[in-house]
Every structure is written in structure tokens, then in C-alpha cells.
PDB file of C-alpha atoms in Angstrom:
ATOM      1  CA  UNK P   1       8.197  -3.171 -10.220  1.00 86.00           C
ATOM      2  CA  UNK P   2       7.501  -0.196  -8.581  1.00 82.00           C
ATOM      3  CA  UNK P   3       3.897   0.583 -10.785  1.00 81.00           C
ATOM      4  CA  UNK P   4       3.255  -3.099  -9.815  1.00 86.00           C
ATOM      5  CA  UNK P   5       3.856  -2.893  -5.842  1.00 85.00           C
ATOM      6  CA  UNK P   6       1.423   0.399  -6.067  1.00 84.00           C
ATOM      7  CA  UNK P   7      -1.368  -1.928  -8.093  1.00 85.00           C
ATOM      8  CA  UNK P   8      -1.243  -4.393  -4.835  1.00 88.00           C
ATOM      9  CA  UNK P   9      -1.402  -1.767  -2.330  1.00 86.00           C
ATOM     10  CA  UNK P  10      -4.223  -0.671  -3.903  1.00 86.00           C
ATOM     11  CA  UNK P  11      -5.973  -3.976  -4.346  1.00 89.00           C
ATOM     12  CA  UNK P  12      -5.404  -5.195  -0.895  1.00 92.00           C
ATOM     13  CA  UNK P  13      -6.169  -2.183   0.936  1.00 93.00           C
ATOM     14  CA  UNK P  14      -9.420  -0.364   1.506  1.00 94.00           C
ATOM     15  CA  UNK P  15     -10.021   3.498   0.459  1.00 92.00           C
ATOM     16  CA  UNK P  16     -11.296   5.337   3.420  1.00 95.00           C
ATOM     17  CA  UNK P  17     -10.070   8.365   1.767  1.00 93.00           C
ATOM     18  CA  UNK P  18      -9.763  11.737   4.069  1.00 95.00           C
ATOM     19  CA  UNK P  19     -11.551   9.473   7.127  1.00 97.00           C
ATOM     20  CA  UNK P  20      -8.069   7.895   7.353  1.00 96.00           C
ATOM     21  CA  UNK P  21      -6.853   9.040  11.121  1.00 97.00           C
ATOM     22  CA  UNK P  22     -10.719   8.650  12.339  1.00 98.00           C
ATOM     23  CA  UNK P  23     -10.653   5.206  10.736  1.00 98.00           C
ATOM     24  CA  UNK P  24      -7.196   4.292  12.116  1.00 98.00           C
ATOM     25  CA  UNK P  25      -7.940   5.273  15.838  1.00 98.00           C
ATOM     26  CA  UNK P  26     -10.952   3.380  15.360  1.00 98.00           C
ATOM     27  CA  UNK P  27      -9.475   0.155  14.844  1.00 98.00           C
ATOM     28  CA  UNK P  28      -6.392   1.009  17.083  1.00 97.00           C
ATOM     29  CA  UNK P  29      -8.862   1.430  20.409  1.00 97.00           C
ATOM     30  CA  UNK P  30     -10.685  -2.039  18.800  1.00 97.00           C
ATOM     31  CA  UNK P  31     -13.480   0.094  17.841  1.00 98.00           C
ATOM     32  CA  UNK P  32     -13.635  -1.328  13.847  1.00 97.00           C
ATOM     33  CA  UNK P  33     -12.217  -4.303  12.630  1.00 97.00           C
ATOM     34  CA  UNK P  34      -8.915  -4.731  12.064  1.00 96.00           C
ATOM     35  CA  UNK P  35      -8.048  -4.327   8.278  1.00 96.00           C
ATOM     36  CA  UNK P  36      -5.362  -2.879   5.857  1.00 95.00           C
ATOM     37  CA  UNK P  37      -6.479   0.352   4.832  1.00 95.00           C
ATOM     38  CA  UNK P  38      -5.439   3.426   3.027  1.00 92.00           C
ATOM     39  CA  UNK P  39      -6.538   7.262   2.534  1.00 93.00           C
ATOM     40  CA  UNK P  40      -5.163  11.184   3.453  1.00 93.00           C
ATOM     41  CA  UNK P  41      -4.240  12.522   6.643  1.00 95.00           C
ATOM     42  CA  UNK P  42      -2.161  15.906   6.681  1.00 94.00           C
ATOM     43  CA  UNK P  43       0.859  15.333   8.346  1.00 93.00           C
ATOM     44  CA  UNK P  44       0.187  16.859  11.324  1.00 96.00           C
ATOM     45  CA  UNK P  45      -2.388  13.709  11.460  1.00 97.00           C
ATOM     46  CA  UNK P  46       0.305  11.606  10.287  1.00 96.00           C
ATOM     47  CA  UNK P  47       2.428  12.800  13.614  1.00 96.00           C
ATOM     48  CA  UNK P  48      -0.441  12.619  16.110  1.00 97.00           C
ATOM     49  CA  UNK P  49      -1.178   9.286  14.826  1.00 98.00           C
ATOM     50  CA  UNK P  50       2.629   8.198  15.142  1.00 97.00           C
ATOM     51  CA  UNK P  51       2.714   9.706  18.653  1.00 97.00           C
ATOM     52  CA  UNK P  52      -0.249   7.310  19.789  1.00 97.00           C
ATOM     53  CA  UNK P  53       1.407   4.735  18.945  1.00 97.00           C
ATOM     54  CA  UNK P  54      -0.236   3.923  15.692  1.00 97.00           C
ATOM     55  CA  UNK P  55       2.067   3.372  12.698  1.00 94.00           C
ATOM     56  CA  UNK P  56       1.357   4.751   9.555  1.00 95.00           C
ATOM     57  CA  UNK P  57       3.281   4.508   6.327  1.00 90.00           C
ATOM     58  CA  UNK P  58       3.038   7.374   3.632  1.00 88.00           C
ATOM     59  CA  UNK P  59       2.924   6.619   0.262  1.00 83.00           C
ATOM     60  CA  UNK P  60       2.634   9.177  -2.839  1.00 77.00           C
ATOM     61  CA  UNK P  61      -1.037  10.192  -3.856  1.00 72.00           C
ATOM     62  CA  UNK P  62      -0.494   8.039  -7.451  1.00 64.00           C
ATOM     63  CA  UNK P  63      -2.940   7.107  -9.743  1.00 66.00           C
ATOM     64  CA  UNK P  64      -2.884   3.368  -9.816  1.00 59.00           C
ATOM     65  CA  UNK P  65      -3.081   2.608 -13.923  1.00 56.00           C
ATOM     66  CA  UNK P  66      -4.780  -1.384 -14.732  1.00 57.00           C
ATOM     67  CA  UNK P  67      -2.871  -1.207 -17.961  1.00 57.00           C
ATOM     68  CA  UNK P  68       0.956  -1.676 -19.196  1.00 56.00           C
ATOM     69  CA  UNK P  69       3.135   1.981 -18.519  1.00 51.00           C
ATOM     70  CA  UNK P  70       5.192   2.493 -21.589  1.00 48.00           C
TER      71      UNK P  70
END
């Protein structure tokens, strides 16, 4: 279930890889449109990001596999 939530993240989310904090103030001041996205911030960006008022979820840096795990 878990491999399965990770696919969906994945699939519904856009990559904006390390841009992630640049991206996510972006769209927080209405600068880009609003969308569900996903990438790397250190976590000192994490905590700036939190302290603005933007909320940010961490995940694990997982490969997401299209096949069965056995």
C-alpha cells in the first residue's frame, strides 16, 4: 500500500527537483500557478518555508518502481 501511495504522489505531482522552495514561494506570493508539486529543499529550506507560512510535507527520496515489488 505504501509502494502504491508513493506511485500516486509521483504521478500527480510535478518534479521541480532542487527548484522546490523557489517554486513554492512562487506560487505562495501567486507568482506561478497553483499546482501539486514535488522536489529537494535542505531542511533549513524546509523550516524557512514552514515559517512563511507555506506547508510542506517531506517524504523519503524513493525510487518510484512501475512494476510489482516482490
Amino acid at each position: 500500500a505504501w509502494w502504491q501511495a508513493m506511485r500516486e504522489v509521483a504521478a500527480r505531482t510535478e518534479d521541480v527537483g532542487e527548484r522546490f522552495a523557489e517554486e513554492a514561494r512562487r506560487m505562495h506570493h501567486g507568482e506561478a500557478e497553483r499546482r501539486d508539486i514535488r522536489g529537494r529543499a535542505s531542511g533549513a529550506q524546509a523550516l524557512e518555508l514552514l515559517e512563511e507560512g507555506i506547508v510542506v510535507l517531506p517524504l523519503p527520496d524513493l525510487p518510484v518502481f512501475d512494476g510489482p515489488l516482490q
